[in-house]
Amino acid sequence: MSTNNSQGTIDNLLHENRVFQPPKHGPGPWHLASMDEYRRLHRRSVENPEAFWAEEAERLAWFRRWDRVLEWNAPDAKWFGGGTLNACYNCVDRHVQAGHGEQTALVWEGEPVGPATSHEVSSSAYSREPQIRRLTYRALQQEVSRFANVLKGLGVGRGDVVTIYMPMVPELAVAMLACARIGAAHSVIFGGFAATAISERAIDAKSRVVVTSDGGNRRGEVLKLSRTVEEAVSLAASHGHSIADVVVLRHTAHEKPSERFRTGEVRHGARMHWWHDLAAGVSDACPCEAMDSEAMLFLLYTSGSTGKPKGIVHTTAGYLAFVQMTARLTFNLIPDCGQLFWCTADIGWITGHSYVLYGLLMNRVTTLMYEGAPNYPAQDRFWDIIERHRVTQFYTAPTAIRTFMKWGDELPAKHDLSSLRILGTVGEPINPEAWMWYHRHIGRDACPIVDTYWQTETGGHVCTPLPGAVPTKPGSCTVPMLGIDAVVVNEKGEVLPPDKGGLLAIRRPWPGMLRGVFGNRERFVSNYFGRLKDPATGTPYYFSADGARRDGDGYFWVMGRVDDVIKVSGHLLGTMEVESALVSHPAVAEAAVVGVPHEIKGNAIHAFVSLKPQWLKANARHADDSLKAELVGHVSKEVGALAKPDVIRFAEGLPKTRSGKIMRRLLRDVASGVEKITQDTTTLEDFSVVAKLREDDE
Ligand code: WT7
C-alpha cells in the first residue's frame, strides 16, 4: 500500500520509530493503566489460561454454570462445557432486570432523506426525531421478543439458520438478537452482496428463512434489497433449495406495500411477509432459550483462497466471553460513564457483529448505528455525527481514514471533536501517514489509537494496544490481547528472532476462535490448523494466513496476507471468487486476478482475462472497452459491487508454471508496472506470454 506521500509504506514500517504514550485520562478510569500491568496480566493469562478465562466467563450471566473451562483436542476446542446461557439475555434482559431498562442501548441515525419517519412498526417503543431513533434496553427487549415470536410463528427454532440481508437499521440488531433469543443461528450477509452470493450462502447454510428490508438508503438512492432477495430465492430454487419464508421490513417505503406483495403471497416458492403485518398484535414477551455453551450462535461467510466463501462458525459462550472482554479492554468500556461508542463498520461484517452489537450491549454501553455514506449529504458527515452525538470512542478503517485525508483537513477542523477519547482502526495495516493524520486531525493529539488486528475467525481482537497501558507506534497493532499467545514463526513453527519476517500464529486456543467451517471439516482443519505446529510436541497452531514481524519491543507489524486473498477497502476477497465470476461470462476463457497497491483502497483489483476468439467472432464483439465494462458489470452482478475489477487487461494467454498453475506473482509485477521482471521464471511455461502482456502496456 502506498500513500499520497512519496515515501512507501514498507519503508516507513521499517524505519518507524515514533512512540506515543497513553494519556492520563480516558473515557473514565483506565481498566489497565501501565505497561507493567499489561505485561504481568498477559504473562499470567498465558501461563494459567484456565484460571484467566474462568474469570472472564464469570462476567457472563449463566442459566447453568459450566463444569470445565476447556477441552482441547486440537483443532477442536470446547469452552465452558456443561454450561447453559443465552446471548440475547446477556446483551439485553439482564440489564433490564438489574434496573437499567431506561438506559439507551442503541442510537440510530439515518441519511437525511425521504420522509422523516418511514418506520411504522410499534412506534410507541421508540422516542423519535427525524432520522434519529433511540432504543432503550427495555424497548430493545420488547422489540426483540416480539420478533422472536414472529420467527417462532414461522417455525424457526433451536439450531435453524436464519439469513439476514438488511441495511444498517435497528431492526437488523433486533433480528439478530431475536435469533439468539430462540436459539437459532443468524447468518448476516452484507447488503452490498449480489443475489448469487445470497443464494450461495443460504444454500450452504441450509437456511429457509430470510429477513430483509424493502430497501436501504445510500447517498439519496434506494438500494432495493428485497428485490435482490427475490432474485436469490429464485436462484436457490433453481439449485433445488427452497426458501420457505421471506420477511420484509418496510424501511425506505419507496413503494407502497400493497404494490409490492401481500403478506402470505408466494413468490418462487417462498411466502412473502411484511414484518409489520407479522408483528402486529404479537406478544412482546418471549423467554430466552437456555443454550449449551457450544451451541452455534452465528455463521458468517468470509472469502477464502478457493472460490467458495467459508461459513465461519462461532458458538455461544466462548464468543461472548471473548468479545465482552476485548470490547471492554480495547475501548475501555464502562457503563454509566457517559460513553457513546461508534463503530462505522456494517453489521454484515464481523466487526459489526462484535463491536457494533454484542461487545457493546454486553458491556451496557450505548452503541451508535449509522445508515448511510460518509460523504452524504457532505464530506464532513462523520465529524458532524460525532459532534452532535458527543461520540466518545470512534472505530473505523484505514481505507476510510485515507479517504478523509484526501478530502482535506478543513472538514474535521470545522467540528468540535472534543468528546472523543479513544480512536480505533481495523481491517488492514494502517500506513503511518494515515495514523498520524488520524491522531492529529481527529484525535487532536489527545486520543490513543488502538490499531486492532483480528479476523472473522478470531471473533475479536487478538493484537491491539490497550489504550491506557500500551504505548503506540504508528503502523503497529502492538501487543497480544490478554489470553492470546500470538507469535511470529517460520514454516517449521519455530519462533523467529526480532525483526525477522514470518507467519503470524496463535499457539493456544482462545474462547473466541472459530469452531469450524460450516459443512466443511477438511477446510477447517487444513486452512487453519494444517500448516503450523509446535516443533516439540506436534500440536497444531492456529495459522492466520498473515505475514508479520515483531520488533525488539515485542510489537507486531502485520505485513498482509500470504494466501490468494486480497484486501480491498478493508474487505477480504478471494482472487478465485472474482475469477470464477469472470469465467462464468461466455466471452471469457481464462482469468487471473491480483491485488495491486492502491492509495486509498489498500489494494485495487486487476484482472487478466483471455477471451474466446470463437465467441468474439460469433457475436461480432471485440476486445474493447465496452466488453471490459460488460465484464465489470458481470462481476458486480455475480458477487457484488465490492468485487468490481478496477482494471481489466485482455491477454492472449496467462503465464503458467509447467504444472499449469497461473503465476500470480508475475502478474502482480506486470500489473503494478515493475520495471524489470527479476523474479524467478524458470518454471514459467511460456515466457513470451509475459513479454506480450508488458508490450500491451506500452
Ligand atoms: C484480515 C482479516 C477483523 C475485522 C475486519 C476484517 C487484516 C485486519 C488488521 C490490522 C493489519 C489487519 C489481516 C487479517 N487485518 N485488521 N489492524 N492490521 N491487518 O476481518 O475480513 O476477516 O479480515 O484483515 O490481513 O487476516 P476479515
XYZ file of C-alpha atoms and ligand atoms in Angstrom:
725
model
C 0.000 0.000 0.000
C 1.285 3.459 -0.753
C 0.042 6.878 0.182
C -0.082 10.255 -1.441
C 3.146 10.941 0.377
C 6.169 9.970 -1.695
C 7.626 7.579 0.888
C 6.469 3.979 0.546
C 4.812 2.260 3.458
C 7.073 -0.764 3.754
C 9.998 1.576 4.029
C 8.176 3.578 6.667
C 7.276 0.487 8.601
C 10.901 -0.487 8.776
C 12.003 2.938 9.916
C 9.033 3.939 12.008
C 10.283 4.715 15.495
C 7.836 7.244 16.894
C 6.266 6.156 20.184
C 3.144 7.692 21.749
C 2.494 7.290 25.466
C -1.047 6.661 26.719
C -2.740 9.808 28.018
C -3.506 10.088 31.747
C -7.263 10.177 31.211
C -9.576 8.154 29.073
C -13.329 7.819 28.849
C -13.492 7.082 32.570
C -10.659 5.499 34.581
C -8.415 3.120 32.599
C -9.041 -0.592 33.112
C -5.296 -1.124 32.676
C -3.041 1.833 33.319
C 0.551 0.758 32.722
C 2.699 -1.405 30.524
C 3.912 -3.275 33.614
C 0.355 -4.127 34.495
C -0.296 -5.324 30.937
C 2.848 -7.497 30.962
C 2.030 -9.010 34.328
C -1.573 -9.796 33.351
C -0.615 -11.116 29.947
C 2.009 -13.418 31.412
C -0.447 -14.759 33.967
C -3.140 -15.196 31.273
C -0.975 -17.391 29.073
C 0.738 -19.267 31.905
C -2.528 -20.145 33.571
C -5.143 -19.730 30.865
C -7.916 -21.707 32.506
C -7.960 -19.559 35.620
C -7.834 -16.459 33.451
C -10.713 -17.449 31.161
C -12.792 -18.726 34.065
C -12.691 -15.202 35.493
C -13.870 -13.744 32.214
C -16.682 -16.291 31.980
C -17.822 -15.186 35.445
C -18.771 -11.865 33.885
C -21.464 -13.543 31.788
C -24.928 -14.413 33.075
C -25.372 -18.205 33.137
C -28.514 -20.278 33.411
C -26.311 -23.156 34.433
C -22.667 -22.634 35.376
C -20.058 -24.544 33.365
C -18.168 -27.577 34.715
C -14.993 -27.453 32.628
C -13.212 -24.375 31.289
C -11.623 -26.026 28.268
C -11.417 -29.342 26.482
C -8.781 -29.083 23.776
C -8.440 -31.866 21.263
C -6.654 -29.870 18.626
C -8.071 -28.441 16.459
C -11.324 -28.825 18.375
C -11.942 -26.655 21.401
C -14.878 -26.843 23.762
C -15.150 -23.908 26.112
C -17.153 -23.784 29.316
C -18.595 -27.255 28.821
C -21.701 -28.141 30.772
C -22.872 -24.542 30.956
C -26.044 -23.063 29.501
C -26.753 -19.415 28.728
C -28.362 -17.136 26.182
C -26.648 -14.422 24.150
C -29.678 -12.150 23.993
C -30.187 -12.464 27.730
C -26.576 -11.362 28.213
C -26.979 -8.377 25.895
C -30.414 -7.185 26.920
C -32.534 -8.891 29.572
C -30.041 -8.953 32.365
C -29.602 -5.184 32.141
C -33.352 -4.637 32.274
C -33.604 -6.969 35.258
C -30.816 -5.089 37.003
C -32.823 -1.858 36.716
C -31.211 -0.332 33.626
C -34.209 -0.676 31.328
C -34.401 3.068 30.712
C -30.808 3.380 29.587
C -30.276 3.894 25.857
C -28.937 0.744 24.280
C -28.800 1.935 20.709
C -28.852 5.252 18.900
C -29.582 5.105 15.203
C -29.101 7.840 12.679
C -30.073 7.520 9.041
C -29.419 9.576 5.977
C -31.276 12.873 5.988
C -33.553 11.837 3.145
C -37.097 10.816 2.471
C -39.949 11.117 4.921
C -38.762 11.889 8.424
C -40.194 8.689 9.805
C -40.864 5.929 7.378
C -40.933 3.324 10.067
C -44.318 2.156 11.226
C -43.710 -0.798 13.479
C -44.719 -0.380 17.105
C -43.680 3.224 17.110
C -44.567 3.604 20.757
C -41.388 1.750 21.682
C -39.202 4.495 20.245
C -38.774 8.114 21.060
C -38.264 9.561 17.619
C -36.761 12.591 15.990
C -36.355 12.904 12.256
C -33.903 10.182 11.135
C -32.733 9.558 14.681
C -34.103 6.756 16.790
C -33.147 5.700 20.273
C -33.927 2.331 21.777
C -33.690 1.766 25.496
C -32.739 -1.663 26.790
C -36.387 -2.151 27.674
C -37.597 -1.173 24.188
C -34.993 -3.460 22.689
C -36.183 -6.308 24.899
C -39.763 -5.772 23.727
C -38.904 -5.464 20.041
C -36.608 -8.472 20.132
C -39.158 -10.586 21.986
C -41.892 -9.632 19.546
C -39.766 -10.530 16.556
C -38.610 -13.720 18.266
C -42.271 -14.696 18.467
C -42.682 -13.825 14.787
C -39.807 -16.144 13.898
C -41.258 -18.885 16.081
C -44.533 -18.405 14.240
C -42.703 -19.201 11.017
C -41.458 -22.407 12.577
C -37.934 -21.206 13.337
C -36.392 -22.858 16.362
C -33.206 -24.054 18.024
C -30.442 -24.871 15.572
C -32.071 -23.320 12.493
C -30.110 -20.802 10.438
C -31.828 -17.514 9.593
C -30.350 -15.472 6.753
C -30.407 -11.718 7.313
C -29.831 -9.241 4.482
C -30.587 -5.764 5.740
C -29.359 -2.199 5.785
C -27.903 -0.681 8.964
C -31.168 -0.221 10.819
C -32.108 -1.097 14.411
C -34.249 -3.976 13.121
C -31.070 -5.656 11.925
C -29.892 -5.789 15.532
C -33.406 -6.789 16.601
C -33.460 -9.678 14.115
C -30.044 -10.967 15.194
C -30.902 -10.834 18.886
C -34.289 -12.438 18.206
C -32.494 -15.396 16.604
C -30.179 -15.672 19.591
C -33.146 -15.476 21.935
C -34.823 -18.562 20.482
C -31.621 -20.497 19.859
C -31.487 -20.047 16.085
C -28.225 -19.042 14.439
C -28.052 -15.947 12.253
C -26.149 -15.667 9.026
C -25.897 -11.993 8.169
C -24.995 -11.118 4.606
C -23.600 -7.673 3.877
C -26.134 -5.549 1.966
C -23.613 -4.933 -0.829
C -23.595 -8.555 -1.965
C -25.465 -9.685 -5.063
C -28.251 -12.250 -5.432
C -25.856 -15.059 -6.389
C -23.865 -14.502 -3.214
C -27.030 -14.593 -1.103
C -28.385 -17.779 -2.660
C -24.988 -19.487 -2.444
C -24.771 -18.719 1.270
C -28.393 -19.646 2.003
C -27.900 -22.971 0.207
C -24.642 -23.699 2.040
C -26.248 -22.868 5.398
C -29.466 -24.787 4.531
C -31.283 -21.664 5.576
C -35.004 -21.449 4.809
C -35.930 -18.084 6.258
C -34.603 -14.752 5.013
C -35.128 -11.433 6.758
C -34.648 -8.344 4.629
C -35.956 -4.849 4.052
C -37.659 -3.136 1.137
C -34.574 -1.001 0.741
C -31.580 0.741 2.214
C -30.592 4.391 1.880
C -27.300 5.285 0.277
C -26.440 8.770 -0.941
C -30.041 9.657 -1.608
C -30.630 6.481 -3.580
C -32.610 3.451 -2.510
C -30.911 0.047 -2.705
C -33.750 -2.349 -3.396
C -32.761 -5.165 -1.091
C -35.936 -7.253 -1.142
C -35.826 -7.356 -4.945
C -32.333 -8.817 -4.721
C -33.611 -11.342 -2.191
C -36.416 -12.381 -4.538
C -33.815 -12.977 -7.222
C -31.776 -15.019 -4.738
C -34.845 -17.066 -3.790
C -35.411 -17.936 -7.418
C -31.727 -18.780 -7.932
C -31.750 -21.023 -4.871
C -34.891 -22.737 -6.157
C -33.155 -23.430 -9.467
C -30.434 -25.194 -7.437
C -33.000 -27.300 -5.627
C -33.024 -25.321 -2.388
C -36.310 -23.830 -1.377
C -36.528 -20.804 0.830
C -39.782 -21.055 2.714
C -40.272 -17.543 4.061
C -39.052 -14.026 3.369
C -39.781 -11.330 5.933
C -39.531 -7.790 4.606
C -39.148 -4.739 6.822
C -40.753 -1.616 5.488
C -37.949 0.903 5.845
C -37.376 3.093 2.814
C -41.054 2.827 1.906
C -40.220 3.754 -1.673
C -43.108 1.588 -2.834
C -46.462 1.042 -1.209
C -46.607 -2.375 0.483
C -49.778 -3.209 -1.427
C -47.999 -2.592 -4.719
C -45.178 -4.992 -3.872
C -46.891 -8.035 -2.433
C -49.475 -9.010 0.088
C -48.328 -10.839 3.210
C -48.633 -14.553 2.581
C -48.267 -14.267 -1.187
C -45.970 -16.917 -2.693
C -43.070 -15.986 -4.999
C -40.681 -18.585 -6.428
C -41.949 -20.952 -3.773
C -41.308 -18.598 -0.844
C -44.008 -16.983 1.221
C -43.515 -13.213 1.359
C -44.377 -11.347 4.560
C -44.272 -7.758 5.673
C -42.541 -7.505 9.042
C -45.230 -5.108 10.303
C -48.037 -7.492 9.339
C -46.436 -10.403 11.158
C -45.541 -8.312 14.205
C -48.971 -6.739 14.581
C -50.633 -7.969 17.734
C -47.825 -10.403 18.574
C -46.814 -10.627 22.226
C -43.679 -8.796 23.300
C -42.867 -11.455 25.861
C -40.738 -14.412 24.862
C -38.467 -16.453 27.096
C -34.746 -16.800 26.333
C -33.807 -20.363 25.383
C -31.113 -21.951 27.527
C -28.371 -22.842 25.050
C -25.338 -25.027 25.541
C -22.053 -23.162 25.695
C -21.005 -24.640 22.367
C -24.319 -24.068 20.540
C -23.796 -22.208 17.291
C -24.516 -18.509 17.788
C -23.913 -17.454 14.224
C -22.414 -18.195 10.869
C -20.567 -15.510 8.985
C -19.281 -16.074 5.494
C -15.810 -14.877 4.592
C -13.696 -15.158 1.473
C -11.067 -17.820 1.180
C -8.439 -18.667 -1.368
C -10.782 -21.078 -3.157
C -13.834 -19.769 -4.997
C -16.412 -20.628 -2.391
C -16.870 -18.431 0.705
C -16.405 -20.154 4.049
C -19.164 -20.169 6.664
C -17.228 -19.379 9.817
C -18.900 -20.933 12.845
C -18.943 -19.084 16.166
C -20.502 -20.572 19.261
C -22.191 -19.025 22.236
C -20.229 -18.908 25.478
C -16.696 -18.618 24.131
C -17.559 -15.906 21.640
C -19.466 -13.925 24.264
C -16.726 -14.253 26.885
C -14.062 -13.159 24.420
C -15.998 -10.304 22.878
C -17.184 -8.792 26.176
C -13.558 -8.821 27.337
C -11.940 -7.432 24.199
C -14.612 -4.728 23.808
C -14.192 -3.744 27.448
C -10.396 -3.638 27.432
C -9.645 -2.270 23.957
C -12.194 0.514 24.142
C -12.127 0.926 27.915
C -15.883 0.483 28.094
C -17.518 1.431 31.380
C -21.273 1.731 31.883
C -22.855 4.840 33.450
C -19.879 6.904 32.379
C -21.405 8.920 29.549
C -19.817 6.792 26.856
C -21.218 6.677 23.333
C -19.402 4.244 21.090
C -19.455 4.451 17.308
C -18.097 1.721 15.086
C -18.642 2.620 11.434
C -18.491 -0.967 10.158
C -21.569 -2.551 8.686
C -23.059 -5.288 10.888
C -22.689 -7.557 7.846
C -19.007 -7.941 8.753
C -17.531 -9.486 11.891
C -16.508 -6.013 13.109
C -20.186 -5.084 13.266
C -21.196 -8.325 14.980
C -18.587 -7.971 17.709
C -18.231 -4.197 18.112
C -21.489 -2.642 16.957
C -23.658 -5.216 18.667
C -22.575 -7.979 21.038
C -19.499 -6.432 22.698
C -21.213 -3.120 23.346
C -24.520 -4.381 24.681
C -22.871 -6.960 26.922
C -20.925 -4.088 28.500
C -24.071 -1.949 28.764
C -22.593 0.916 26.797
C -24.634 2.817 24.189
C -23.819 1.897 20.617
C -24.377 4.204 17.669
C -25.549 2.779 14.379
C -25.372 4.830 11.204
C -27.103 4.016 7.956
C -25.556 5.957 5.121
C -22.394 7.058 3.412
C -19.502 9.107 4.819
C -19.969 11.753 2.119
C -23.689 12.288 2.086
C -25.048 14.914 2.260
C -21.495 16.268 2.680
C -17.974 15.005 3.199
C -17.959 16.030 6.848
C -20.863 13.718 7.690
C -18.891 11.614 10.209
C -17.489 14.633 12.059
C -20.944 16.149 12.132
C -22.326 12.975 13.724
C -19.503 12.802 16.274
C -20.089 16.437 17.242
C -23.875 16.231 17.535
C -23.977 12.944 19.429
C -20.824 13.571 21.505
C -19.227 10.281 20.482
C -16.506 9.174 22.932
C -14.968 6.174 21.142
C -14.736 6.023 17.365
C -13.746 2.913 15.398
C -13.195 2.902 11.649
C -10.985 1.506 8.860
C -7.681 2.705 7.353
C -9.257 2.906 3.913
C -11.793 5.412 5.290
C -9.076 7.389 7.045
C -7.103 7.688 3.807
C -10.238 8.942 2.084
C -10.777 11.560 4.808
C -7.159 12.690 4.372
C -7.812 13.230 0.712
C -10.981 15.204 1.385
C -8.963 17.659 3.453
C -8.039 18.740 6.985
C -10.554 21.582 6.995
C -13.551 19.218 7.200
C -12.841 17.784 10.663
C -11.490 21.198 11.713
C -14.974 22.684 11.262
C -16.324 20.448 14.023
C -15.973 20.137 17.759
C -14.482 16.675 18.189
C -13.502 17.225 21.819
C -15.819 14.453 23.063
C -13.526 11.809 21.524
C -11.327 9.842 23.923
C -10.238 6.732 22.004
C -9.812 6.140 18.281
C -9.649 2.709 16.715
C -8.787 1.194 13.355
C -9.361 -2.237 11.891
C -9.280 -4.162 8.651
C -5.799 -3.846 7.246
C -2.411 -2.459 8.194
C -2.592 1.309 8.618
C 0.188 3.286 6.987
C 1.970 5.634 9.415
C 0.931 8.755 7.474
C -2.736 7.875 7.871
C -2.129 7.001 11.541
C -0.507 10.400 12.161
C -3.314 12.208 10.359
C -5.943 10.375 12.413
C -4.042 11.164 15.600
C -3.681 14.881 14.811
C -6.844 15.827 12.929
C -9.410 13.563 14.567
C -7.761 12.850 17.905
C -6.310 16.376 18.411
C -3.115 14.618 19.598
C -5.043 13.620 22.725
C -6.527 10.199 21.941
C -4.744 6.879 21.922
C -5.182 4.984 18.666
C -5.996 1.317 19.043
C -4.900 -0.475 15.860
C -6.808 -3.712 16.320
C -5.577 -6.766 14.450
C -8.023 -9.656 14.176
C -10.110 -11.710 11.758
C -13.588 -13.073 11.177
C -12.157 -16.331 12.508
C -10.745 -14.901 15.734
C -14.097 -13.424 16.820
C -12.431 -10.426 18.455
C -9.161 -8.518 18.834
C -6.071 -10.688 19.117
C -3.376 -7.984 18.898
C -4.079 -4.422 19.952
C -2.824 -1.743 22.278
C -4.836 -1.413 25.482
C -5.360 2.334 25.427
C -4.348 3.303 28.970
C -1.425 0.938 29.195
C 0.376 0.262 25.945
C 2.457 2.954 24.195
C 1.590 3.026 20.497
C 3.747 3.115 17.384
C 2.154 4.281 14.121
C 1.586 1.253 11.894
C 1.887 -1.423 14.572
C -1.001 -3.308 16.180
C 1.412 -3.582 19.122
C 0.941 -6.482 21.560
C -1.226 -9.584 22.036
C -4.559 -9.312 23.797
C -4.711 -10.819 27.273
C -5.044 -14.582 26.950
C -3.674 -14.636 23.405
C -0.414 -16.452 22.779
C 0.487 -14.836 19.455
C 3.871 -15.419 17.850
C 5.753 -14.984 14.587
C 7.130 -18.309 13.381
C 8.751 -19.896 10.362
C 7.259 -22.795 8.395
C 8.672 -25.209 10.994
C 6.782 -23.466 13.774
C 9.953 -22.040 15.311
C 9.596 -18.624 16.907
C 11.639 -16.075 14.991
C 14.003 -13.522 16.495
C 13.064 -9.811 16.445
C 12.611 -8.134 13.076
C 12.544 -11.372 11.132
C 9.501 -11.620 8.893
C 7.423 -14.791 9.269
C 3.929 -16.162 9.787
C 1.555 -14.946 12.461
C 0.322 -17.848 14.564
C -1.541 -18.342 17.830
C -0.201 -21.216 19.868
C -3.034 -21.903 22.250
C -6.820 -21.925 21.812
C -8.880 -18.941 22.976
C -12.634 -18.788 23.590
C -13.491 -16.589 20.594
C -11.834 -18.764 17.978
C -13.872 -20.252 15.153
C -15.193 -23.741 15.830
C -15.435 -24.776 12.218
C -16.177 -24.015 8.612
C -19.857 -24.856 8.183
C -20.239 -28.195 6.432
C -16.551 -28.426 5.601
C -14.415 -30.122 8.191
C -11.490 -30.544 5.824
C -11.261 -26.860 5.062
C -11.383 -26.001 8.757
C -8.574 -28.371 9.602
C -6.300 -27.680 6.655
C -6.731 -23.890 6.365
C -6.245 -23.061 9.995
C -4.528 -25.955 11.724
C -2.824 -27.879 8.958
C 0.172 -25.710 8.275
C 1.947 -24.871 11.543
C 2.652 -26.888 14.620
C 4.640 -26.905 17.809
C 8.083 -28.205 16.732
C 8.488 -30.056 20.027
C 5.075 -31.652 20.584
C 3.481 -31.548 17.126
C 0.361 -29.789 18.481
C -1.172 -27.639 15.731
C -1.028 -23.869 15.982
C -3.739 -21.601 14.634
C -2.433 -20.076 11.395
C -3.755 -16.624 10.477
C -2.534 -16.568 6.849
C -0.899 -13.208 7.656
C 2.766 -12.380 7.390
C 4.233 -10.322 10.242
C 7.342 -9.423 12.166
C 7.899 -8.486 15.800
C 10.258 -5.687 16.723
C 12.704 -5.571 19.643
C 9.902 -4.448 21.998
C 7.763 -7.415 21.010
C 5.434 -5.241 18.914
C 3.698 -6.882 15.951
C 3.869 -5.362 12.454
C 1.401 -7.142 10.203
C 2.507 -7.263 6.598
C -0.610 -8.727 4.964
C -1.936 -11.979 3.588
C 0.271 -14.760 2.361
C -2.559 -16.598 0.552
C -4.573 -15.738 -2.561
C -6.836 -13.403 -0.707
C -6.750 -9.650 -1.181
C -7.983 -6.809 0.942
C -9.942 -4.191 -0.933
C -11.125 -1.259 1.167
C -10.691 -3.439 4.227
C -12.825 -6.264 2.832
C -11.498 -9.697 2.049
C -11.917 -11.056 -1.428
C -10.627 -14.342 -2.701
C -8.948 -13.886 -6.067
C -10.750 -17.110 -7.034
C -14.155 -15.597 -6.263
C -13.596 -12.834 -8.779
C -12.017 -15.232 -11.276
C -14.975 -17.622 -11.051
C -17.325 -14.733 -11.737
C -15.263 -13.661 -14.747
C -15.081 -17.104 -16.329
C -18.822 -17.510 -15.933
C -19.159 -14.876 -18.673
C -19.392 -16.598 -22.079
C -16.645 -14.436 -23.602
C -14.019 -15.461 -21.068
C -11.697 -18.428 -21.481
C -9.430 -17.802 -18.513
C -8.972 -15.175 -15.846
C -6.427 -14.332 -13.192
C -6.919 -11.675 -10.550
C -4.274 -9.944 -8.473
C -4.194 -7.157 -5.900
C -2.138 -4.094 -6.687
C -1.259 -1.440 -4.088
C -3.749 1.415 -4.183
C -3.502 4.781 -2.449
C -6.925 4.732 -0.813
C -8.329 1.213 -1.060
C -5.179 -0.552 0.111
C -5.433 -2.798 -2.913
C -7.031 -2.452 -6.303
C -8.283 -5.451 -8.262
C -6.501 -6.102 -11.564
C -7.911 -8.832 -13.741
C -6.078 -10.514 -16.599
C -8.554 -12.057 -18.971
C -8.088 -14.195 -22.034
C -11.074 -14.289 -24.360
C -12.639 -16.963 -26.522
C -11.902 -15.974 -30.154
C -14.845 -18.070 -31.419
C -17.247 -16.257 -29.152
C -15.969 -12.854 -30.209
C -16.341 -13.825 -33.832
C -19.759 -15.372 -33.457
C -21.066 -12.348 -31.599
C -19.205 -9.738 -33.635
C -17.574 -8.420 -30.489
C -14.080 -7.110 -29.875
C -11.656 -6.977 -27.006
C -12.548 -3.358 -26.323
C -13.712 -1.009 -23.589
C -17.332 -1.942 -23.995
C -16.504 -5.580 -23.315
C -14.416 -4.518 -20.317
C -17.370 -2.558 -18.952
C -19.609 -5.557 -19.510
C -17.232 -7.820 -17.578
C -17.003 -5.362 -14.698
C -20.811 -5.249 -14.604
C -20.919 -9.023 -14.703
C -18.657 -9.386 -11.653
C -20.695 -6.795 -9.814
C -23.855 -8.699 -10.591
C -22.392 -12.078 -9.640
C -20.531 -11.173 -6.466
C -21.364 -7.595 -5.551
C -20.100 -4.100 -6.217
C -17.192 -4.519 -3.823
C -15.614 -7.106 -6.125
C -15.594 -4.942 -9.264
C -12.206 -5.085 -11.000
C -10.531 -1.674 -11.210
C -8.557 -2.688 -14.261
C -9.196 -5.387 -16.840
C -6.443 -6.384 -19.232
C -7.013 -8.687 -22.134
C -4.233 -11.177 -22.746
C -3.741 -13.879 -25.299
C -2.618 -16.294 -22.649
C -1.836 -16.246 -18.951
C 1.617 -17.111 -17.617
C 1.659 -20.600 -16.131
C 4.059 -22.973 -14.496
C 4.710 -26.305 -16.138
C 2.171 -27.841 -13.809
C -0.432 -25.395 -15.091
C -0.615 -23.013 -12.109
C -1.135 -19.381 -13.008
C 1.888 -17.388 -11.878
C 0.235 -14.678 -9.845
C 3.387 -13.079 -8.561
C 4.456 -12.411 -12.136
C 1.098 -10.910 -12.954
C 1.347 -8.792 -9.837
C 4.608 -7.378 -11.147
C 3.132 -6.737 -14.546
C 0.046 -5.110 -13.028
C 1.999 -2.810 -10.739
C 4.318 -1.852 -13.569
C 7.533 -3.170 -12.045
C 10.345 -2.027 -14.335
C 12.080 -5.292 -14.908
C 10.887 -8.783 -14.080
C 13.539 -10.066 -11.708
C 11.512 -12.932 -10.317
C 12.427 -16.479 -10.905
C 10.758 -17.539 -14.139
C 12.457 -20.896 -14.519
C 9.202 -22.746 -14.110
C 7.315 -20.476 -16.447
C 5.734 -22.402 -19.247
C 5.794 -19.716 -21.880
C 7.746 -16.592 -21.119
C 6.602 -14.900 -24.306
C 3.191 -14.535 -22.698
C 4.613 -12.182 -20.081
C 6.603 -10.274 -22.670
C 3.347 -9.859 -24.578
C 1.484 -8.593 -21.515
C 4.154 -5.980 -20.934
C 4.160 -4.850 -24.529
C 0.423 -4.301 -24.341
C 1.169 -1.918 -21.538
C 3.242 0.436 -23.680
C -7.682 -9.831 7.786
C -8.973 -10.325 8.365
C -11.314 -8.386 11.787
C -12.033 -7.307 11.364
C -12.124 -6.928 9.950
C -11.513 -7.812 8.963
C -6.329 -7.920 8.003
C -7.397 -6.823 9.995
C -5.772 -5.577 10.717
C -4.865 -4.689 11.369
C -3.218 -5.346 9.845
C -5.300 -6.302 9.610
C -5.486 -9.168 8.154
C -6.482 -10.226 8.586
N -6.341 -7.060 9.172
N -7.063 -5.924 10.909
N -5.235 -3.945 12.427
N -3.601 -4.609 10.890
N -4.028 -6.196 9.179
O -11.833 -9.146 9.123
O -12.361 -9.687 6.772
O -11.767 -11.496 8.428
O -10.036 -9.893 7.552
O -7.661 -8.407 7.782
O -4.920 -9.488 6.925
O -6.094 -11.538 8.283
P -11.558 -10.128 7.938
